[in-house]
Coordinates of N, CA and C in Angstrom, one line a residue:
Chain A
G6 N -11.6 10.5 19.8 CA -12.0 11.4 18.3 C -11.8 10.4 17.4
D7 N -11.7 10.7 15.9 CA -11.6 9.7 15.4 C -10.3 9.3 15.4
S8 N -10.0 7.8 14.9 CA -8.6 8.5 14.3 C -8.4 6.2 13.7
V9 N -7.2 6.3 13.0 CA -6.9 5.6 12.7 C -5.7 4.6 13.3
T10 N -4.7 3.5 13.1 CA -3.9 2.8 13.6 C -3.9 1.3 13.3
Q11 N -2.5 2.0 12.9 CA -1.5 0.7 11.8 C -0.8 0.1 12.1
M12 N -0.5 -1.4 11.9 CA 1.1 -1.5 12.5 C 2.1 -0.9 12.2
E13 N 2.8 -1.2 12.7 CA 4.7 -0.2 12.4 C 4.7 -0.9 11.8
G14 N 5.7 -0.6 11.1 CA 6.4 -0.7 9.8 C 8.2 -0.7 10.1
P15 N 9.2 -1.3 9.5 CA 8.9 -2.1 8.0 C 8.4 -3.5 8.3
V16 N 8.0 -3.7 7.2 CA 7.4 -5.1 6.9 C 8.3 -5.6 5.6
T17 N 9.0 -6.2 6.4 CA 10.1 -6.6 5.0 C 9.7 -8.6 4.2
L18 N 9.6 -8.5 3.6 CA 8.9 -10.2 2.8 C 9.5 -11.0 1.3
S19 N 9.7 -11.7 1.4 CA 9.8 -12.6 0.7 C 9.2 -12.4 -0.6
E20 N 9.7 -12.6 -2.1 CA 8.1 -12.1 -2.7 C 8.0 -13.7 -3.3
E21 N 6.7 -14.1 -3.2 CA 5.5 -14.9 -3.4 C 5.2 -15.3 -1.4
A22 N 5.7 -13.9 -1.0 CA 4.8 -14.5 0.3 C 3.3 -13.5 1.8
F23 N 2.7 -14.8 2.2 CA 1.5 -13.7 2.5 C 1.6 -12.5 2.9
L24 N 0.7 -11.5 2.8 CA 1.2 -10.4 3.4 C 0.1 -9.6 3.9
T25 N -0.1 -9.7 5.6 CA -1.1 -8.9 6.2 C -0.4 -7.2 6.4
I26 N -1.3 -6.9 6.8 CA -0.9 -5.4 7.2 C -2.3 -5.1 8.4
N27 N -2.1 -4.5 9.0 CA -3.6 -5.0 10.2 C -3.6 -3.2 10.2
C28 N -4.9 -2.8 10.5 CA -5.7 -1.2 10.4 C -6.7 -1.8 11.3
T29 N -6.7 -0.7 12.9 CA -8.1 -0.1 13.1 C -8.8 0.7 13.2
Y30 N -9.8 1.0 13.6 CA -10.4 2.1 13.5 C -11.3 2.7 14.9
T31 N -10.8 4.1 15.2 CA -12.4 4.7 15.8 C -13.0 5.2 15.8
A32 N -14.0 5.1 15.5 CA -14.8 6.6 14.8 C -16.6 6.4 15.6
T33 N -16.8 7.7 15.4 CA -18.3 7.5 15.9 C -19.5 7.8 14.0
G34 N -20.4 6.4 14.2 CA -20.9 7.3 13.4 C -20.5 5.7 12.1
Y35 N -20.9 5.9 10.8 CA -20.4 4.8 10.1 C -19.3 5.1 9.1
P36 N -18.2 5.0 9.5 CA -17.2 5.3 8.1 C -17.0 4.7 6.9
S37 N -16.7 5.4 5.7 CA -15.9 4.2 5.0 C -14.3 3.9 5.1
L38 N -14.1 3.4 4.5 CA -12.6 3.3 5.0 C -11.8 2.7 3.5
F39 N -10.6 3.3 4.1 CA -10.0 2.5 2.4 C -8.4 2.4 2.5
W40 N -7.7 2.1 1.7 CA -6.3 1.7 1.8 C -5.9 2.1 0.0
Y41 N -4.7 3.4 1.1 CA -4.0 4.4 0.4 C -2.9 3.3 -0.1
V42 N -1.9 3.2 -1.2 CA -0.9 3.1 -1.4 C 0.7 4.3 -2.7
Q43 N 1.4 4.9 -2.0 CA 2.2 5.0 -2.4 C 3.6 4.8 -2.8
Y44 N 4.5 4.4 -4.0 CA 5.4 3.9 -4.6 C 5.7 5.3 -4.1
P45 N 7.5 4.9 -4.1 CA 8.9 5.6 -4.4 C 8.7 6.9 -5.0
G46 N 8.5 8.1 -4.3 CA 8.5 9.3 -4.7 C 7.2 9.7 -5.7
E47 N 5.9 9.0 -5.2 CA 5.0 9.7 -5.7 C 4.0 9.9 -4.9
G48 N 2.7 10.4 -4.8 CA 1.9 10.4 -4.5 C 0.7 9.6 -4.1
L49 N -0.1 9.6 -3.3 CA -0.5 8.7 -3.0 C -2.3 7.7 -3.6
Q50 N -2.1 6.9 -4.1 CA -3.3 6.1 -5.0 C -4.3 5.3 -4.2
L51 N -5.4 5.2 -4.2 CA -6.6 5.1 -3.8 C -6.2 2.8 -4.4
L52 N -6.4 2.1 -3.6 CA -5.6 0.8 -3.2 C -7.1 0.1 -3.7
L53 N -7.3 0.2 -2.1 CA -9.2 -0.4 -2.1 C -10.2 0.4 -1.1
K54 N -11.3 0.0 -1.4 CA -12.6 0.8 -0.1 C -13.7 -0.2 0.5
A55 N -13.8 0.1 1.4 CA -15.2 -0.1 1.6 C -16.2 0.6 2.1
T56 N -17.6 0.8 2.1 CA -18.3 1.4 2.7 C -19.3 1.8 3.2
K57 N -19.4 -0.7 4.2 CA -20.2 -0.4 5.0 C -20.6 -1.6 5.2
A58 N -20.8 -2.2 5.8 CA -20.0 -3.1 7.3 C -20.1 -5.1 6.8
D59 N -19.2 -5.3 6.6 CA -19.2 -7.1 5.8 C -18.1 -6.3 4.2
D60 N -18.5 -5.5 4.1 CA -18.1 -5.3 2.2 C -16.3 -5.8 2.0
K61 N -15.8 -6.2 1.2 CA -14.7 -6.3 1.5 C -14.3 -5.2 -0.3
G62 N -13.5 -5.2 0.2 CA -12.5 -4.1 -1.7 C -11.6 -5.3 -1.6
S63 N -11.6 -5.3 -2.9 CA -10.1 -5.9 -4.0 C -9.8 -4.8 -5.1
N64 N -8.4 -5.6 -4.9 CA -8.0 -4.5 -6.0 C -6.5 -4.9 -6.4
K65 N -6.3 -5.4 -7.3 CA -4.6 -5.7 -8.5 C -4.1 -7.1 -7.0
G66 N -5.3 -8.1 -6.5 CA -4.6 -9.0 -5.5 C -4.6 -9.0 -4.6
F67 N -5.0 -7.6 -3.6 CA -5.1 -7.5 -2.7 C -7.0 -7.4 -2.6
E68 N -6.5 -7.6 -0.6 CA -8.6 -6.9 -0.1 C -8.5 -7.0 0.9
A69 N -9.3 -6.5 1.3 CA -9.5 -6.0 3.0 C -11.3 -6.2 3.5
T70 N -11.6 -6.4 4.1 CA -12.7 -7.0 4.9 C -13.0 -5.9 5.8
Y71 N -14.1 -4.6 5.9 CA -15.3 -3.8 6.9 C -15.9 -5.1 7.8
R72 N -14.8 -4.8 8.9 CA -15.7 -5.2 10.5 C -15.8 -4.8 11.2
K73 N -16.8 -4.6 11.0 CA -17.3 -3.1 12.2 C -16.9 -4.2 13.6
E74 N -17.1 -5.0 13.9 CA -17.4 -5.8 15.5 C -16.0 -5.6 15.6
T75 N -15.1 -5.9 14.6 CA -13.6 -5.6 15.6 C -13.0 -3.8 15.1
T76 N -13.6 -3.4 14.6 CA -13.2 -2.6 14.2 C -12.1 -2.2 13.9
S77 N -12.0 -3.2 12.0 CA -10.7 -3.4 11.8 C -11.3 -3.5 9.9
F78 N -9.3 -3.4 9.5 CA -9.8 -3.4 8.5 C -8.4 -3.7 7.5
H79 N -8.3 -4.7 7.7 CA -6.6 -5.3 7.1 C -6.4 -5.3 5.3
L80 N -4.9 -5.6 5.4 CA -5.3 -5.6 3.8 C -4.6 -6.3 4.0
E81 N -4.9 -7.8 3.2 CA -4.1 -9.0 2.4 C -3.5 -9.1 1.2
K82 N -2.8 -10.1 1.2 CA -3.1 -10.5 -0.5 C -1.8 -11.7 -0.1
G83 N -2.1 -12.6 -1.0 CA -1.7 -13.7 -0.9 C -0.5 -14.3 -1.6
S84 N 0.3 -13.4 -2.5 CA 1.6 -14.0 -2.9 C 1.9 -12.4 -3.3
V85 N 2.8 -11.6 -2.2 CA 3.6 -10.8 -2.3 C 4.6 -10.7 -3.5
Q86 N 4.4 -9.6 -4.7 CA 6.1 -9.5 -5.4 C 6.6 -7.9 -4.9
V87 N 8.1 -8.1 -6.3 CA 8.9 -6.6 -5.5 C 8.4 -5.7 -6.3
S88 N 7.6 -5.5 -6.5 CA 6.6 -4.2 -7.7 C 6.0 -3.9 -6.2
D89 N 5.2 -4.3 -6.0 CA 4.5 -4.5 -4.3 C 5.3 -3.4 -3.2
S90 N 6.4 -3.5 -3.2 CA 7.7 -2.6 -2.7 C 6.5 -1.0 -2.4
A91 N 6.0 -0.3 -1.2 CA 5.9 1.0 -0.7 C 5.2 0.8 -0.1
V92 N 4.5 2.1 0.1 CA 3.9 2.6 1.9 C 2.6 2.5 1.3
Y93 N 2.0 1.7 2.6 CA 0.3 0.9 3.1 C -0.4 2.7 3.7
F94 N -1.2 2.9 2.9 CA -1.7 3.9 4.2 C -3.3 3.0 4.4
C95 N -3.6 3.3 5.7 CA -5.1 2.7 6.3 C -6.0 4.1 6.8
A96 N -6.9 4.4 5.7 CA -8.2 5.6 6.2 C -9.3 5.2 6.6
L97 N -10.1 6.5 7.2 CA -11.3 6.7 7.2 C -12.1 7.7 6.8
S98 N -13.0 8.0 6.3 CA -13.3 8.9 6.0 C -15.2 8.8 6.9
V99 N -15.4 10.3 7.0 CA -16.3 10.8 8.2 C -16.8 12.7 8.0
I100 N -17.8 12.5 8.4 CA -18.0 14.2 8.4 C -17.9 14.9 10.0
S101 N -17.4 15.4 9.8 CA -17.3 16.2 10.8 C -17.0 17.9 11.0
G102 N -17.7 18.5 11.8 CA -16.6 19.8 11.2 C -17.5 20.3 10.2
G103 N -18.8 19.4 9.3 CA -19.4 20.1 8.7 C -19.0 19.6 6.9
Y104 N -17.5 19.1 7.0 CA -16.9 18.6 6.1 C -16.7 17.0 5.7
N105 N -16.6 16.8 5.0 CA -16.1 15.2 5.2 C -14.9 15.5 4.7
K106 N -14.3 14.0 6.1 CA -12.6 14.5 6.3 C -12.1 13.3 6.2
L107 N -11.0 13.4 5.7 CA -10.1 11.5 5.4 C -8.7 11.5 6.9
I108 N -9.7 10.5 7.2 CA -8.2 10.8 9.0 C -7.0 9.1 8.6
F109 N -5.9 9.2 8.5 CA -5.0 7.8 7.5 C -4.3 8.0 9.0
G110 N -4.2 6.7 8.5 CA -2.6 6.4 9.7 C -1.1 6.7 9.0
A111 N -0.2 6.2 10.2 CA 1.0 6.7 9.9 C 1.5 6.1 8.4
G112 N 1.4 4.5 7.9 CA 1.6 3.8 7.2 C 2.9 3.4 7.9
T113 N 2.6 2.3 6.9 CA 3.7 0.8 6.6 C 4.9 0.4 5.7
R114 N 5.4 0.5 6.0 CA 6.3 0.9 4.8 C 6.7 -1.2 4.9
L115 N 6.3 -1.5 3.4 CA 7.0 -2.7 3.1 C 7.7 -3.2 1.6
A116 N 8.6 -4.0 2.2 CA 9.7 -3.9 1.2 C 9.2 -6.1 1.4
V117 N 9.7 -5.8 -0.9 CA 9.8 -7.5 -1.1 C 11.1 -7.0 -1.6
H118 N 12.0 -8.5 -1.2 CA 12.8 -8.6 -2.1 C 12.7 -10.8 -3.0
P119 N 13.0 -10.0 -3.4 CA 13.3 -11.2 -4.8 C 13.8 -12.5 -3.7
Chain B
N28 N -5.3 12.8 -19.2 CA -5.5 13.8 -19.0 C -4.5 13.5 -17.4
A29 N -4.4 15.1 -17.4 CA -3.2 15.4 -16.7 C -3.9 14.2 -15.2
G30 N -4.8 15.1 -14.3 CA -5.2 14.4 -13.4 C -4.8 15.9 -12.2
V31 N -4.2 15.6 -11.3 CA -4.0 16.8 -10.0 C -2.6 17.0 -10.7
T32 N -1.9 18.4 -10.5 CA -0.9 17.9 -10.8 C -0.1 19.9 -9.9
Q33 N 1.1 19.2 -8.8 CA 1.7 20.7 -8.4 C 3.2 20.5 -8.8
T34 N 3.3 21.9 -8.8 CA 4.7 22.0 -8.8 C 5.1 23.1 -7.8
P35 N 6.4 23.6 -7.5 CA 7.5 22.7 -7.8 C 7.1 20.9 -7.2
K36 N 8.1 20.7 -7.4 CA 8.5 19.2 -6.7 C 9.6 19.0 -6.2
F37 N 10.4 20.0 -5.8 CA 11.1 19.9 -4.7 C 11.3 21.2 -5.0
R38 N 12.0 22.1 -2.9 CA 12.5 23.6 -3.2 C 12.3 23.8 -1.7
I39 N 13.7 24.4 -1.8 CA 14.9 24.8 -0.4 C 13.8 26.9 0.1
L40 N 14.1 26.9 0.9 CA 13.9 28.0 1.1 C 14.8 28.2 2.9
K41 N 14.7 29.6 2.8 CA 14.9 29.8 4.5 C 13.9 30.7 5.5
I42 N 14.6 30.4 6.5 CA 13.4 30.5 7.2 C 13.2 32.2 7.0
G43 N 12.0 32.9 7.1 CA 10.7 33.8 6.6 C 10.7 34.0 5.6
Q44 N 10.9 34.0 4.4 CA 10.8 33.3 3.1 C 9.6 32.9 2.9
S45 N 8.7 33.3 2.1 CA 7.3 33.4 1.2 C 7.9 32.5 0.2
M46 N 6.5 31.1 0.0 CA 6.3 30.8 -1.4 C 5.0 30.7 -1.8
T47 N 4.9 29.8 -2.6 CA 3.5 29.5 -2.8 C 3.3 28.0 -3.5
L48 N 3.2 26.8 -3.3 CA 2.6 26.3 -4.2 C 1.5 25.6 -4.7
Q49 N 1.6 25.1 -5.8 CA 0.6 25.1 -7.3 C -0.2 24.5 -7.3
C50 N -1.2 23.9 -6.9 CA -2.1 22.5 -8.0 C -2.8 23.0 -8.9
T51 N -3.5 22.1 -9.3 CA -3.9 22.2 -11.2 C -4.9 20.5 -10.8
Q52 N -6.1 20.9 -11.1 CA -6.9 19.6 -11.4 C -8.1 20.1 -13.1
D53 N -7.7 18.7 -13.4 CA -8.4 18.7 -15.0 C -9.7 18.5 -15.1
M54 N -9.9 17.8 -14.3 CA -10.9 16.6 -13.4 C -12.1 17.7 -13.5
N55 N -12.4 18.8 -13.5 CA -13.7 19.2 -12.4 C -14.1 19.4 -11.6
H56 N -13.7 18.8 -10.8 CA -14.3 18.2 -9.1 C -14.3 19.8 -8.2
N57 N -15.2 20.0 -7.3 CA -15.5 20.1 -6.5 C -14.5 20.7 -5.1
Y58 N -14.1 19.7 -4.5 CA -13.2 19.6 -3.4 C -12.3 19.8 -4.2
M59 N -11.2 20.4 -3.4 CA -9.6 20.1 -3.4 C -9.1 20.7 -2.2
Y60 N -8.0 20.0 -1.3 CA -7.5 20.1 -0.5 C -5.6 20.0 -0.2
W61 N -5.9 20.0 0.5 CA -3.8 20.7 1.3 C -3.6 19.7 2.7
Y62 N -2.7 18.6 2.0 CA -2.3 18.4 3.3 C -0.9 18.6 3.7
R63 N 0.2 17.7 4.1 CA 1.1 17.8 4.7 C 1.6 16.8 5.5
Q64 N 2.6 15.8 4.6 CA 2.9 14.5 5.1 C 4.5 14.9 6.3
D65 N 4.2 14.5 7.8 CA 5.7 14.2 8.2 C 6.7 13.0 8.1
P66 N 8.0 13.0 8.2 CA 8.1 11.7 8.4 C 7.7 10.9 9.0
G67 N 7.0 9.6 8.8 CA 6.9 8.4 9.8 C 5.2 8.4 10.0
M68 N 5.0 9.7 9.4 CA 2.9 10.2 10.1 C 2.6 10.1 8.4
G69 N 0.9 10.4 9.2 CA -0.1 9.8 8.1 C -0.3 12.2 7.7
L70 N -1.0 11.5 6.6 CA -1.5 12.9 6.2 C -2.1 13.6 6.9
K71 N -1.4 14.7 7.3 CA -2.8 15.9 8.5 C -3.0 16.7 7.4
L72 N -4.6 17.0 7.0 CA -5.5 18.3 7.0 C -4.9 19.7 6.7
I73 N -4.2 20.6 5.8 CA -4.6 22.0 6.1 C -5.6 22.9 6.1
Y74 N -5.8 22.8 4.7 CA -6.7 23.2 4.2 C -7.6 22.4 3.2
Y75 N -9.3 23.2 3.3 CA -9.8 21.9 1.4 C -10.9 23.4 1.2
S76 N -11.1 22.8 0.0 CA -12.1 23.6 -0.9 C -13.1 23.1 -1.6
V77 N -14.9 23.3 -1.2 CA -15.6 23.2 -1.2 C -16.4 23.3 -2.6
G78 N -15.8 24.7 -3.5 CA -15.6 25.2 -4.6 C -15.3 26.8 -4.7
A79 N -15.0 27.0 -5.8 CA -14.8 28.4 -6.2 C -14.9 28.7 -5.0
G80 N -14.3 30.2 -4.7 CA -14.6 30.8 -3.3 C -14.8 30.1 -2.1
I81 N -14.8 29.5 -2.2 CA -15.4 28.9 -0.6 C -13.7 28.1 -0.4
T82 N -13.2 28.6 1.1 CA -12.0 27.7 1.6 C -12.7 27.2 3.3
D83 N -12.1 27.2 3.7 CA -11.9 26.5 4.5 C -10.6 25.7 5.7
K84 N -10.9 26.1 7.2 CA -9.0 25.2 7.9 C -9.5 24.0 7.8
G85 N -8.0 23.2 7.9 CA -8.5 21.8 8.2 C -7.8 21.3 9.7
E86 N -7.2 20.4 9.8 CA -6.5 20.6 11.6 C -5.1 21.2 11.9
V87 N -4.9 21.2 10.6 CA -2.6 22.5 10.3 C -3.3 23.3 10.2
P88 N -3.8 24.4 10.0 CA -3.9 25.9 9.1 C -2.9 26.5 9.5
N89 N -2.2 26.9 10.7 CA -1.5 27.7 11.0 C 0.2 28.1 10.3
G90 N 0.1 29.3 10.3 CA 1.1 29.9 9.2 C 1.0 29.0 7.3
Y91 N -0.4 28.5 7.1 CA -0.7 28.8 6.1 C -1.5 29.6 5.5
N92 N -1.8 29.9 4.0 CA -2.9 30.8 3.8 C -3.3 29.1 2.2
V93 N -5.1 29.9 1.6 CA -5.4 29.1 0.4 C -6.1 29.8 -0.4
S94 N -6.8 30.0 -1.7 CA -7.9 31.2 -2.1 C -8.0 30.1 -3.4
R95 N -8.9 30.0 -3.9 CA -9.3 29.4 -5.1 C -11.0 30.5 -5.7
S96 N -9.7 30.9 -6.3 CA -10.9 31.7 -8.0 C -11.3 30.9 -8.5
T97 N -10.3 30.1 -8.7 CA -11.1 29.0 -10.0 C -11.1 27.7 -9.8
T98 N -12.0 27.0 -9.9 CA -12.4 25.8 -10.1 C -11.0 24.4 -9.8
E99 N -10.5 24.6 -11.1 CA -9.1 24.6 -11.4 C -7.5 24.7 -10.5
D100 N -8.0 25.8 -9.9 CA -6.6 25.7 -9.2 C -6.6 26.1 -7.8
F101 N -6.2 25.5 -6.6 CA -5.7 26.0 -5.3 C -4.6 25.8 -4.8
P102 N -3.9 27.2 -4.8 CA -2.6 27.7 -4.2 C -2.9 27.4 -2.7
L103 N -1.4 27.0 -2.2 CA -1.2 27.0 -0.8 C 0.3 28.0 -0.8
R104 N -0.3 28.9 0.7 CA 0.8 29.9 0.5 C 1.6 29.9 1.5
L105 N 2.5 30.1 1.8 CA 3.1 30.4 3.0 C 4.2 31.7 3.3
E106 N 4.1 32.0 4.1 CA 3.7 33.6 4.5 C 5.5 33.7 5.1
L107 N 5.8 32.8 6.1 CA 6.3 33.4 7.0 C 7.5 31.6 6.8
A108 N 8.4 31.5 5.9 CA 8.7 29.8 6.6 C 9.3 29.5 7.4
A109 N 8.9 28.9 8.0 CA 9.9 28.0 9.5 C 9.9 26.8 9.3
P110 N 10.8 26.5 10.2 CA 11.5 25.0 10.2 C 10.9 23.9 10.3
S111 N 9.6 24.3 10.7 CA 8.5 23.2 11.4 C 7.6 23.4 10.0
Q112 N 7.7 23.7 8.7 CA 7.1 24.0 7.8 C 7.6 22.7 7.2
T113 N 8.6 21.9 7.1 CA 9.8 21.2 6.2 C 8.6 19.9 6.1
S114 N 8.0 19.3 4.5 CA 7.6 18.2 4.5 C 7.0 17.9 3.6
V115 N 6.5 17.0 3.4 CA 5.9 16.7 1.8 C 4.2 17.3 1.9
Y116 N 3.9 18.0 0.9 CA 3.1 18.6 0.6 C 2.1 18.2 0.1
F117 N 0.6 17.4 0.2 CA -0.3 17.0 -1.1 C -1.0 17.2 -1.4
C118 N -1.9 18.2 -2.7 CA -2.7 18.5 -2.7 C -3.7 17.4 -3.2
A119 N -5.0 17.3 -3.2 CA -6.1 16.4 -3.7 C -7.4 16.7 -4.0
S120 N -7.7 16.3 -4.9 CA -9.3 16.6 -5.4 C -10.6 15.2 -5.4
K121 N -11.7 15.7 -5.2 CA -12.6 14.8 -5.6 C -13.7 15.7 -6.4
R122 N -14.6 15.2 -7.0 CA -15.6 15.5 -7.8 C -17.3 15.6 -6.5
G123 N -17.4 15.1 -5.5 CA -18.6 15.1 -4.9 C -18.4 14.1 -3.6
I124 N -18.7 14.5 -2.2 CA -18.6 14.4 -0.9 C -18.2 13.3 -0.9
A125 N -19.0 12.2 -1.6 CA -19.1 10.5 -1.0 C -18.0 10.1 -2.0
D126 N -17.7 10.9 -3.2 CA -16.3 10.0 -4.4 C -14.9 10.0 -3.7
T127 N -14.1 9.8 -3.8 CA -12.2 9.5 -3.7 C -11.7 10.3 -4.6
Q128 N -11.1 10.5 -3.1 CA -10.0 11.7 -3.6 C -9.0 10.9 -4.6
Y129 N -8.4 12.4 -5.0 CA -7.5 12.2 -6.2 C -5.8 12.7 -5.8
F130 N -5.3 11.9 -5.9 CA -4.1 12.8 -5.5 C -2.4 13.3 -6.3
G131 N -2.3 14.5 -6.4 CA -1.2 15.1 -6.9 C 0.3 13.8 -6.5
P132 N 1.3 14.3 -7.0 CA 3.0 13.8 -6.8 C 3.2 14.8 -5.4
G133 N 3.6 15.3 -5.1 CA 3.8 15.8 -3.7 C 4.9 16.8 -4.1
T134 N 5.0 18.2 -3.7 CA 6.6 18.9 -2.9 C 6.9 18.8 -1.8
R135 N 8.0 18.1 -2.3 CA 9.0 18.4 -0.9 C 9.9 19.6 -0.7
L136 N 9.5 19.9 0.5 CA 9.6 21.2 1.3 C 10.8 21.2 2.5
T137 N 11.9 22.2 1.7 CA 12.9 22.0 3.1 C 13.0 23.6 3.4
V138 N 12.8 24.1 4.8 CA 12.7 25.0 5.5 C 14.4 25.1 5.8
L139 N 15.3 25.8 6.3 CA 16.4 26.4 6.6 C 16.6 27.2 7.1

């Protein structure tokens, strides 16, 4: 079935370090792909998305490219800040059972220290 | 705009008690969703609605009920609370089938 696999956390980085969080997916058809971020005590917020192969989503210095050949959507940021500390969820959207369904990965916790 | 609001923020229930988690959105969205998030896990869909008067089950509906009498409100009912229902519950909404989901801040529920 459709699924999303993310790298396990926590990921601990120093401020200004380079970030990669790996995400791969399994899906029939052509899903849209998303990264959501959850700051402590808050709900999920959409960070970026890509709706077709080779699309690059970007926001707040984060970016991810939809790679159909490797079924991946890795999240990257060139220089992280302490304020980026949060849990990051990769997700895909498919039509399943007659409705549009979001399937989430388990989440990756990022901790950035000064 | 308030977006998606949820009440309460926190609740502790005893086994067998019932409660309703409230969700309201002011964006005139057609689609609404309830998810649960267990520790270290992604979100699992409990129920969803494609419009007022229409609801359907998601992946993990057992032990829950929903109703959608208005476009704005989508309450989630737990009839006989069990420890397995200890979780954080998120409500979400979106306008159309291809649009982005917007999430509420969540309700943390503990069943003892």
